[in-house]
Amino acid sequence: MSPTDTSEEGGETAAPGVLRRLGEWCARHFVIVIVAWLVALGALQALNHSYGGTYSDNFSLPGVQSQEGLDVLKQHDPAAGGYSSQIVLHDGQKALTSLSSQMSTTVGDLQKLPHVLAVQNPLSGQASKVGPITSDGKTAYITVRFDVQPSTLGDDYLDGVDDAVKPLRTAGAEVEYGGPLGELARPAADDRVSELIGFAVAIVVLLVGFGSVIAAGLPLLTALISVIGGLACLGLLAAAFTFATVSPTLATMIGLGVGIDYALFLITRHRQNLMDGKDPVRSAGQAAATSGRAVLVSGCTVIVALAGLSASGVSFISKLGVAAAVTVVSAVLGALTLVPALLGLIGTRIDRYRVKHPVAETDAAAGAASQGTWHRYAQRVARRPWRFLAAGVTTVVILAIPVLSIQLGHIGDGADPTSFTDRRAYDLMTDAFGPGSNGPLTVVIDQTSASASQRDTLTSQAQKTLDSVAGASTVTQLTPTQDGDVLLATVYSKESPQSATTTDLTNRLVDDTLPDAVSGTDAKGYVTGTTAAQVDFRDIVASRLPLIIGVVVALSFLIILIVFRGLLVALKAAVLNVLSISASYGVVVAVFQWGWGGPALGVSGKVPIESYVPMMMFAIIFGLSMDYEIFLLSRVHEAWLRTADAKASVAHALEITARVITCAALIMVSVFAAFIVSDNIVVKMLGLGLAVSVLIDATVVRLLMVPAVMTLLGRHAWWTPRLLDRFLPHIDTEGEQESVSEPPDAWARGRAS
């Protein structure tokens, strides 16, 4: 048969669909497609290099009390209302008071730097248990206030800070940067090691799973090209919008994972088509029309799930979803165009270089497609579905137990590696002034509206109330601003900024202490500062997490319902995915919050779960889990349409997809788990959570719970009320109408059986 032959064969339709035509065109004109991809990639890289933006964690939360307090402070005392950061000094041999001239020079030079509002000389203050200098004079800190978030100023700005503190370093003092200035001084994230580890494991898995060197390399090559293009697009978007520093890493993780999966699904179907005797061009077209449809629906599901993050109402989180969605889009485009083109280029030579006998969709011997290992396993599940379902549910419930004690918060500098200057500054501050010195809470009492008589008693009343607040180690005296309209005090927690004690103290000050302190007056009280803003952010995220979960589950439920037209199938997918995600939450809590293995991953001590991680994990995992859900259910649905035998359809689908799903899952797990070596604790958390979730989803859910539930539901799985069926659009997911020769009354027989 010639490559251009489009005659019917094996029950295929003579009128190919859009995806079939696209796949065949790309395979036939592979030179044009490959050159177009390379040119586009080069152009995007050049544009990103010239016009691409940078990433920063500079964002605000309009309307929260910490921001309102900061606005009041900026209005009445601009120097005190900026963004503060500490430069921590320590000399184990002599008192820092002996370096007064160097200190004055440093303070003067810091004051001259752009964006600096005020600099506090620690030697001009009185020694106390909260600073700015210890009683022995060996540890002190310079407080620098900026008019912008210093972590956004760039590496060039840090050179000026280094020059300013050089006299102190030359005199033998240890100088470390704490807070946002320390974040600016962190080494740039380099995820190349993680990517190389993930790729190495992926190569081994593909070689062992499919036996062909070329077939193993194609998914990796196309995924890499797609991710590079997606990251360049993200860089261009960053020129117009502010994306968090973790955005490119998150986009890389997701892009590599889905990119390899999507390419693998198409290549596996293509290789089976070649083994069945089809020519490469028609084979690539059919792969695009069948598995390509599943890729398209799955990609849309992932993007919809990520778009659900916008329901949080927090732009920081919404843009993280956008960043991840960019590489998902590029992965889908790569799978539907670049993969068929490369398949056309390689032709029938895809299995020329092999390490074992090549296999594709099934491990069943020729002529015995229903006797494969996975088919026999599915038959065992069909005989005892309740036992397998109980085993799966028990496993995920046990793993999910730790989630009941989840503590959301912000991961402080104390969890960073000791190679980071902000971690060393944190330790020096903790040893000298206590852990609470790393996250002071600024109390702002706006008495602009208070009468003169109210002001006379307000200071003493408020001070007395603040002094009695539980959870505080020290409360400074209330002092007025220069215009006298605002009272300021600093409250130090007994514990570190990331502890539950500090979170409770902040909320207690806002909800109880300050209202009591200004009661009977027209004054208003606020708690501001970096730690207070982090608590506000945590509270907003925690309050909106149920909404995000509801939106994502509802959207995904609708997609499955529309695609497969089975009410119970859609409900099953939603429930099982929620269970598997809960289990992954439990593992993350046990490792990071409980400390079960955290030190082995490079995490110092126990840390709270970063407030936005559960939200991001839910959207990403729920979307990714639909990859395997759609891939498996598409084959079950295809067999059901052909045979109307519910149990046999499950067994057949499990047999022909188990190898692909297992390999795809192992690859995605390796890609995600490789990011655990990152120095960024949030990246570690996301990497572990996503890896564990995919592992649970591809084993416990797909091998135990899904076959058991589908067997128990039988033909009822595909039931949809007639009224609802009329309103649902028709989507041919796996191209059953193009790949399955079915009797005209197959669906009717299934309805009637």
Short mmCIF file of N, CA, C and O in Angstrom, two decimals, residues 600-644:
data_model
loop_
_atom_site.label_atom_id
_atom_site.label_comp_id
_atom_site.label_asym_id
_atom_site.label_seq_id
_atom_site.Cartn_x
_atom_site.Cartn_y
_atom_site.Cartn_z
N ALA A 600 16.12 13.64 55.67
CA ALA A 600 16.75 12.89 54.58
C ALA A 600 16.54 13.58 53.24
O ALA A 600 17.32 13.37 52.30
N LEU A 601 15.50 14.41 53.16
CA LEU A 601 15.23 15.15 51.93
C LEU A 601 15.86 16.54 51.94
O LEU A 601 15.63 17.34 51.04
N GLY A 602 16.63 16.85 52.99
CA GLY A 602 17.28 18.14 53.06
C GLY A 602 16.46 19.22 53.72
O GLY A 602 16.72 20.41 53.52
N VAL A 603 15.45 18.82 54.52
CA VAL A 603 14.61 19.79 55.22
C VAL A 603 15.02 19.82 56.69
O VAL A 603 15.06 18.77 57.35
N SER A 604 15.32 20.99 57.19
CA SER A 604 15.76 21.14 58.57
C SER A 604 14.55 21.21 59.50
O SER A 604 13.83 22.20 59.52
N GLY A 605 14.32 20.16 60.26
CA GLY A 605 13.23 20.14 61.23
C GLY A 605 11.87 19.98 60.59
O GLY A 605 11.73 19.67 59.41
N LYS A 606 10.86 20.20 61.42
CA LYS A 606 9.47 20.08 60.96
C LYS A 606 8.99 21.44 60.45
O LYS A 606 9.25 22.46 61.07
N VAL A 607 8.30 21.42 59.33
CA VAL A 607 7.82 22.67 58.74
C VAL A 607 6.33 22.54 58.43
O VAL A 607 5.83 21.42 58.20
N PRO A 608 5.61 23.65 58.43
CA PRO A 608 4.20 23.59 58.04
C PRO A 608 4.08 23.35 56.54
O PRO A 608 5.06 23.48 55.80
N ILE A 609 2.89 23.04 56.10
CA ILE A 609 2.64 22.87 54.67
C ILE A 609 2.42 24.25 54.08
O ILE A 609 1.53 24.99 54.51
N GLU A 610 3.26 24.63 53.12
CA GLU A 610 3.12 25.94 52.49
C GLU A 610 1.68 26.14 52.05
O GLU A 610 1.08 25.29 51.40
N SER A 611 1.11 27.29 52.41
CA SER A 611 -0.34 27.48 52.34
C SER A 611 -0.93 27.20 50.96
O SER A 611 -2.05 26.68 50.85
N TYR A 612 -0.21 27.54 49.89
CA TYR A 612 -0.81 27.36 48.57
C TYR A 612 -0.50 26.00 47.94
O TYR A 612 -1.00 25.67 46.87
N VAL A 613 0.35 25.18 48.58
CA VAL A 613 0.72 23.88 48.02
C VAL A 613 -0.48 22.94 47.88
O VAL A 613 -0.66 22.32 46.82
N PRO A 614 -1.35 22.77 48.91
CA PRO A 614 -2.50 21.88 48.72
C PRO A 614 -3.40 22.31 47.57
O PRO A 614 -3.93 21.47 46.83
N MET A 615 -3.58 23.61 47.41
CA MET A 615 -4.42 24.11 46.33
C MET A 615 -3.81 23.78 44.97
O MET A 615 -4.49 23.30 44.05
N MET A 616 -2.50 24.03 44.83
CA MET A 616 -1.81 23.72 43.58
C MET A 616 -1.81 22.22 43.33
O MET A 616 -2.06 21.77 42.21
N MET A 617 -1.52 21.45 44.36
CA MET A 617 -1.49 20.00 44.20
C MET A 617 -2.83 19.47 43.73
O MET A 617 -2.90 18.61 42.85
N PHE A 618 -3.91 19.97 44.32
CA PHE A 618 -5.22 19.46 43.95
C PHE A 618 -5.53 19.71 42.48
O PHE A 618 -5.95 18.79 41.76
N ALA A 619 -5.31 20.93 42.04
CA ALA A 619 -5.61 21.25 40.64
C ALA A 619 -4.74 20.45 39.68
O ALA A 619 -5.22 19.88 38.70
N ILE A 620 -3.44 20.37 39.98
CA ILE A 620 -2.51 19.67 39.09
C ILE A 620 -2.79 18.17 39.08
O ILE A 620 -2.90 17.54 38.02
N ILE A 621 -2.91 17.59 40.27
CA ILE A 621 -3.09 16.14 40.37
C ILE A 621 -4.43 15.73 39.78
O ILE A 621 -4.54 14.71 39.08
N PHE A 622 -5.46 16.49 40.07
CA PHE A 622 -6.78 16.14 39.55
C PHE A 622 -6.76 16.17 38.02
O PHE A 622 -7.35 15.30 37.36
N GLY A 623 -6.04 17.14 37.46
CA GLY A 623 -5.93 17.19 36.02
C GLY A 623 -5.11 16.05 35.46
O GLY A 623 -5.50 15.38 34.50
N LEU A 624 -3.95 15.78 36.08
CA LEU A 624 -3.07 14.72 35.59
C LEU A 624 -3.71 13.34 35.73
O LEU A 624 -3.51 12.47 34.88
N SER A 625 -4.43 13.12 36.80
CA SER A 625 -5.04 11.80 37.01
C SER A 625 -6.04 11.48 35.91
O SER A 625 -6.32 10.32 35.62
N MET A 626 -6.58 12.53 35.28
CA MET A 626 -7.52 12.31 34.19
C MET A 626 -6.82 11.75 32.95
O MET A 626 -7.47 11.17 32.08
N ASP A 627 -5.47 11.91 32.86
CA ASP A 627 -4.74 11.29 31.75
C ASP A 627 -5.02 9.79 31.73
O ASP A 627 -5.45 9.23 30.72
N TYR A 628 -4.75 9.16 32.85
CA TYR A 628 -4.91 7.71 32.92
C TYR A 628 -6.38 7.32 32.95
O TYR A 628 -6.76 6.28 32.41
N GLU A 629 -7.21 8.16 33.57
CA GLU A 629 -8.65 7.89 33.63
C GLU A 629 -9.22 7.86 32.21
O GLU A 629 -9.92 6.90 31.83
N ILE A 630 -8.91 8.87 31.44
CA ILE A 630 -9.45 8.96 30.08
C ILE A 630 -8.86 7.87 29.19
O ILE A 630 -9.55 7.24 28.39
N PHE A 631 -7.56 7.62 29.35
CA PHE A 631 -6.90 6.61 28.53
C PHE A 631 -7.50 5.23 28.79
O PHE A 631 -7.77 4.47 27.85
N LEU A 632 -7.72 4.89 30.05
CA LEU A 632 -8.28 3.59 30.40
C LEU A 632 -9.76 3.51 30.04
O LEU A 632 -10.22 2.55 29.40
N LEU A 633 -10.54 4.52 30.44
CA LEU A 633 -11.97 4.48 30.18
C LEU A 633 -12.27 4.52 28.69
O LEU A 633 -13.29 3.96 28.24
N SER A 634 -11.41 5.17 27.92
CA SER A 634 -11.63 5.20 26.47
C SER A 634 -11.59 3.79 25.90
O SER A 634 -12.42 3.43 25.05
N ARG A 635 -10.66 2.98 26.36
CA ARG A 635 -10.56 1.62 25.88
C ARG A 635 -11.70 0.75 26.42
O ARG A 635 -12.21 -0.12 25.72
N VAL A 636 -12.11 0.99 27.67
CA VAL A 636 -13.28 0.27 28.20
C VAL A 636 -14.51 0.63 27.37
O VAL A 636 -15.30 -0.25 26.97
N HIS A 637 -14.68 1.91 27.10
CA HIS A 637 -15.84 2.38 26.34
C HIS A 637 -15.82 1.82 24.92
O HIS A 637 -16.86 1.40 24.38
N GLU A 638 -14.63 1.79 24.32
CA GLU A 638 -14.49 1.25 22.97
C GLU A 638 -14.92 -0.21 22.93
O GLU A 638 -15.67 -0.64 22.03
N ALA A 639 -14.43 -1.00 23.90
CA ALA A 639 -14.80 -2.42 23.94
C ALA A 639 -16.28 -2.60 24.27
O ALA A 639 -16.94 -3.51 23.76
N TRP A 640 -16.82 -1.74 25.12
CA TRP A 640 -18.24 -1.82 25.48
C TRP A 640 -19.12 -1.54 24.27
O TRP A 640 -20.13 -2.21 24.04
N LEU A 641 -18.75 -0.55 23.47
CA LEU A 641 -19.51 -0.25 22.26
C LEU A 641 -19.48 -1.43 21.28
O LEU A 641 -20.44 -1.68 20.56
N ARG A 642 -18.36 -2.14 21.28
CA ARG A 642 -18.20 -3.23 20.33
C ARG A 642 -18.88 -4.52 20.79
O ARG A 642 -19.42 -5.28 19.99
N THR A 643 -18.85 -4.79 22.12
CA THR A 643 -19.32 -6.09 22.62
C THR A 643 -20.52 -6.01 23.54
O THR A 643 -21.21 -7.01 23.72
N ALA A 644 -20.75 -4.85 24.18
CA ALA A 644 -21.82 -4.69 25.17
C ALA A 644 -21.63 -5.63 26.34
O ALA A 644 -22.59 -5.92 27.07
#
